[in-house]
PDB file of C-alpha atoms in Angstrom:
ATOM      1  CA  GLN S   1      44.887 -73.914 -21.753  1.00  0.00           C
ATOM      2  CA  VAL S   2      45.780 -70.594 -20.414  1.00  0.00           C
ATOM      3  CA  GLN S   3      47.192 -68.232 -22.878  1.00  0.00           C
ATOM      4  CA  LEU S   4      48.139 -64.640 -23.075  1.00  0.00           C
ATOM      5  CA  VAL S   5      49.280 -63.584 -26.712  1.00  0.00           C
ATOM      6  CA  GLU S   6      50.659 -60.200 -27.366  1.00  0.00           C
ATOM      7  CA  SER S   7      50.635 -58.508 -30.681  1.00  0.00           C
ATOM      8  CA  GLY S   8      51.268 -54.994 -32.089  1.00  0.00           C
ATOM      9  CA  GLY S   9      55.106 -54.578 -31.712  1.00  0.00           C
ATOM     10  CA  GLY S  10      57.302 -53.553 -34.177  1.00  0.00           C
ATOM     11  CA  LEU S  11      60.076 -50.968 -35.315  1.00  0.00           C
ATOM     12  CA  VAL S  12      58.990 -46.959 -35.064  1.00  0.00           C
ATOM     13  CA  GLN S  13      60.655 -44.010 -35.136  1.00  0.00           C
ATOM     14  CA  PRO S  14      61.462 -41.732 -31.910  1.00  0.00           C
ATOM     15  CA  GLY S  15      58.145 -39.854 -31.315  1.00  0.00           C
ATOM     16  CA  GLY S  16      56.170 -42.411 -33.069  1.00  0.00           C
ATOM     17  CA  SER S  17      53.172 -44.517 -31.547  1.00  0.00           C
ATOM     18  CA  LEU S  18      52.208 -48.098 -31.329  1.00  0.00           C
ATOM     19  CA  ARG S  19      49.492 -49.937 -29.621  1.00  0.00           C
ATOM     20  CA  LEU S  20      49.867 -53.286 -27.967  1.00  0.00           C
ATOM     21  CA  SER S  21      47.414 -55.829 -27.465  1.00  0.00           C
ATOM     22  CA  CYS S  22      47.178 -59.060 -25.462  1.00  0.00           C
ATOM     23  CA  ALA S  23      44.552 -61.540 -25.985  1.00  0.00           C
ATOM     24  CA  ALA S  24      43.848 -63.619 -22.860  1.00  0.00           C
ATOM     25  CA  SER S  25      42.012 -67.168 -22.897  1.00  0.00           C
ATOM     26  CA  GLY S  26      41.842 -70.001 -20.756  1.00  0.00           C
ATOM     27  CA  PHE S  27      40.954 -68.049 -17.607  1.00  0.00           C
ATOM     28  CA  THR S  28      38.298 -65.622 -16.354  1.00  0.00           C
ATOM     29  CA  PHE S  29      39.759 -62.659 -17.557  1.00  0.00           C
ATOM     30  CA  ARG S  30      37.830 -59.899 -15.522  1.00  0.00           C
ATOM     31  CA  PHE S  31      38.798 -61.264 -12.179  1.00  0.00           C
ATOM     32  CA  TYR S  32      42.503 -60.515 -12.893  1.00  0.00           C
ATOM     33  CA  ALA S  33      44.727 -57.632 -12.669  1.00  0.00           C
ATOM     34  CA  MET S  34      46.546 -57.050 -15.947  1.00  0.00           C
ATOM     35  CA  ALA S  35      49.992 -55.526 -16.542  1.00  0.00           C
ATOM     36  CA  TRP S  36      52.692 -54.712 -19.225  1.00  0.00           C
ATOM     37  CA  TYR S  37      56.233 -55.408 -18.284  1.00  0.00           C
ATOM     38  CA  ARG S  38      59.256 -54.636 -20.531  1.00  0.00           C
ATOM     39  CA  GLN S  39      62.792 -56.029 -20.736  1.00  0.00           C
ATOM     40  CA  ALA S  40      65.632 -54.836 -22.414  1.00  0.00           C
ATOM     41  CA  PRO S  41      68.928 -56.440 -23.260  1.00  0.00           C
ATOM     42  CA  GLY S  42      71.186 -56.812 -20.267  1.00  0.00           C
ATOM     43  CA  LYS S  43      68.388 -55.431 -17.871  1.00  0.00           C
ATOM     44  CA  GLN S  44      66.018 -56.732 -15.653  1.00  0.00           C
ATOM     45  CA  ARG S  45      62.227 -57.013 -16.179  1.00  0.00           C
ATOM     46  CA  GLU S  46      60.323 -53.993 -15.019  1.00  0.00           C
ATOM     47  CA  LEU S  47      56.781 -53.200 -14.529  1.00  0.00           C
ATOM     48  CA  VAL S  48      55.566 -50.551 -17.222  1.00  0.00           C
ATOM     49  CA  ALA S  49      51.907 -50.322 -16.429  1.00  0.00           C
ATOM     50  CA  GLY S  50      49.202 -52.220 -14.582  1.00  0.00           C
ATOM     51  CA  ILE S  51      45.393 -52.216 -14.287  1.00  0.00           C
ATOM     52  CA  SER S  52      43.451 -53.862 -11.563  1.00  0.00           C
ATOM     53  CA  SER S  53      40.205 -55.914 -11.992  1.00  0.00           C
ATOM     54  CA  GLU S  54      38.388 -52.719 -11.067  1.00  0.00           C
ATOM     55  CA  GLY S  55      40.219 -50.517 -13.784  1.00  0.00           C
ATOM     56  CA  SER S  56      42.608 -48.497 -11.413  1.00  0.00           C
ATOM     57  CA  THR S  57      45.943 -47.925 -13.023  1.00  0.00           C
ATOM     58  CA  ASN S  58      49.368 -47.402 -12.394  1.00  0.00           C
ATOM     59  CA  TYR S  59      52.552 -46.593 -14.455  1.00  0.00           C
ATOM     60  CA  ALA S  60      56.182 -46.378 -14.043  1.00  0.00           C
ATOM     61  CA  ASP S  61      57.674 -42.904 -14.035  1.00  0.00           C
ATOM     62  CA  SER S  62      59.532 -43.376 -16.955  1.00  0.00           C
ATOM     63  CA  VAL S  63      56.225 -43.755 -19.225  1.00  0.00           C
ATOM     64  CA  LYS S  64      53.826 -41.785 -17.274  1.00  0.00           C
ATOM     65  CA  GLY S  65      52.009 -39.426 -19.332  1.00  0.00           C
ATOM     66  CA  ARG S  66      53.116 -41.154 -22.767  1.00  0.00           C
ATOM     67  CA  PHE S  67      51.619 -44.730 -22.211  1.00  0.00           C
ATOM     68  CA  THR S  68      48.024 -45.620 -21.448  1.00  0.00           C
ATOM     69  CA  ILE S  69      46.871 -49.116 -20.238  1.00  0.00           C
ATOM     70  CA  SER S  70      43.221 -50.144 -20.742  1.00  0.00           C
ATOM     71  CA  ARG S  71      41.172 -53.059 -20.659  1.00  0.00           C
ATOM     72  CA  ASP S  72      38.206 -54.683 -22.612  1.00  0.00           C
ATOM     73  CA  ASN S  73      36.821 -57.271 -20.560  1.00  0.00           C
ATOM     74  CA  ALA S  74      34.117 -58.211 -23.401  1.00  0.00           C
ATOM     75  CA  LYS S  75      36.987 -59.012 -25.542  1.00  0.00           C
ATOM     76  CA  ASN S  76      39.466 -60.541 -23.059  1.00  0.00           C
ATOM     77  CA  THR S  77      41.972 -58.096 -24.116  1.00  0.00           C
ATOM     78  CA  VAL S  78      44.403 -55.491 -22.420  1.00  0.00           C
ATOM     79  CA  TYR S  79      46.108 -52.739 -24.472  1.00  0.00           C
ATOM     80  CA  LEU S  80      49.006 -50.654 -24.160  1.00  0.00           C
ATOM     81  CA  GLN S  81      48.853 -47.378 -26.071  1.00  0.00           C
ATOM     82  CA  MET S  82      52.448 -46.079 -26.560  1.00  0.00           C
ATOM     83  CA  ASN S  83      52.875 -42.202 -27.625  1.00  0.00           C
ATOM     84  CA  SER S  84      56.094 -40.311 -28.050  1.00  0.00           C
ATOM     85  CA  LEU S  85      58.310 -43.423 -27.986  1.00  0.00           C
ATOM     86  CA  LYS S  86      61.794 -42.896 -27.329  1.00  0.00           C
ATOM     87  CA  PRO S  87      65.005 -45.262 -28.005  1.00  0.00           C
ATOM     88  CA  ASP S  88      64.705 -46.252 -24.112  1.00  0.00           C
ATOM     89  CA  ASP S  89      61.470 -47.645 -24.681  1.00  0.00           C
ATOM     90  CA  THR S  90      63.053 -50.570 -26.905  1.00  0.00           C
ATOM     91  CA  ALA S  91      62.551 -53.741 -25.353  1.00  0.00           C
ATOM     92  CA  ILE S  92      60.478 -57.050 -25.339  1.00  0.00           C
ATOM     93  CA  TYR S  93      57.031 -56.291 -23.859  1.00  0.00           C
ATOM     94  CA  TYR S  94      55.342 -58.737 -21.856  1.00  0.00           C
ATOM     95  CA  CYS S  95      51.651 -59.145 -20.893  1.00  0.00           C
ATOM     96  CA  HIS S  96      51.005 -60.362 -17.334  1.00  0.00           C
ATOM     97  CA  ALA S  97      47.895 -61.490 -15.358  1.00  0.00           C
ATOM     98  CA  ARG S  98      47.492 -61.878 -11.807  1.00  0.00           C
ATOM     99  CA  ARG S  99      45.322 -62.871  -8.937  1.00  0.00           C
ATOM    100  CA  ILE S 100      46.188 -63.098  -5.282  1.00  0.00           C
ATOM    101  CA  VAL S 101      47.226 -66.789  -5.965  1.00  0.00           C
ATOM    102  CA  GLY S 102      48.776 -67.438  -9.360  1.00  0.00           C
ATOM    103  CA  ALA S 103      50.164 -65.596 -12.355  1.00  0.00           C
ATOM    104  CA  TYR S 104      50.421 -65.923 -16.161  1.00  0.00           C
ATOM    105  CA  TRP S 105      53.013 -64.571 -18.714  1.00  0.00           C
ATOM    106  CA  GLY S 106      52.550 -64.056 -22.376  1.00  0.00           C
ATOM    107  CA  GLN S 107      55.652 -65.126 -24.907  1.00  0.00           C
ATOM    108  CA  GLY S 108      56.528 -61.100 -25.634  1.00  0.00           C
ATOM    109  CA  THR S 109      56.392 -58.956 -28.405  1.00  0.00           C
ATOM    110  CA  GLN S 110      59.467 -56.788 -29.600  1.00  0.00           C
ATOM    111  CA  VAL S 111      59.167 -53.051 -29.647  1.00  0.00           C
ATOM    112  CA  THR S 112      62.402 -51.270 -31.241  1.00  0.00           C
ATOM    113  CA  VAL S 113      62.414 -47.577 -31.528  1.00  0.00           C
ATOM    114  CA  SER S 114      64.785 -46.265 -33.816  1.00  0.00           C
ATOM    115  CA  SER S 115      65.867 -44.120 -36.473  1.00  0.00           C
TER     116      SER S 115
END
């Protein structure tokens, strides 16, 4: 049974930090590219950050310099460190796993940035 389980979301003040985690099971994690997407109300789901099986990373311009994606293959876990959070970062954040053929989605975790 393939599972991607996100955790670490919550309510934070502008300028604050959160670390999201995505625990993977049911597939060979180290072979998959991993990513974080987010979806805000009334908007399309967008790519936030990605990390390849080799460890190379890419980021949306809106989060570059503030967010860091990383992976720990020994723990089958991908992380998103989110610093200097802004209200526009408010969204449901989804974990994603991809190979050339096939992909999986997590259920999402809510991040709310508000005073």
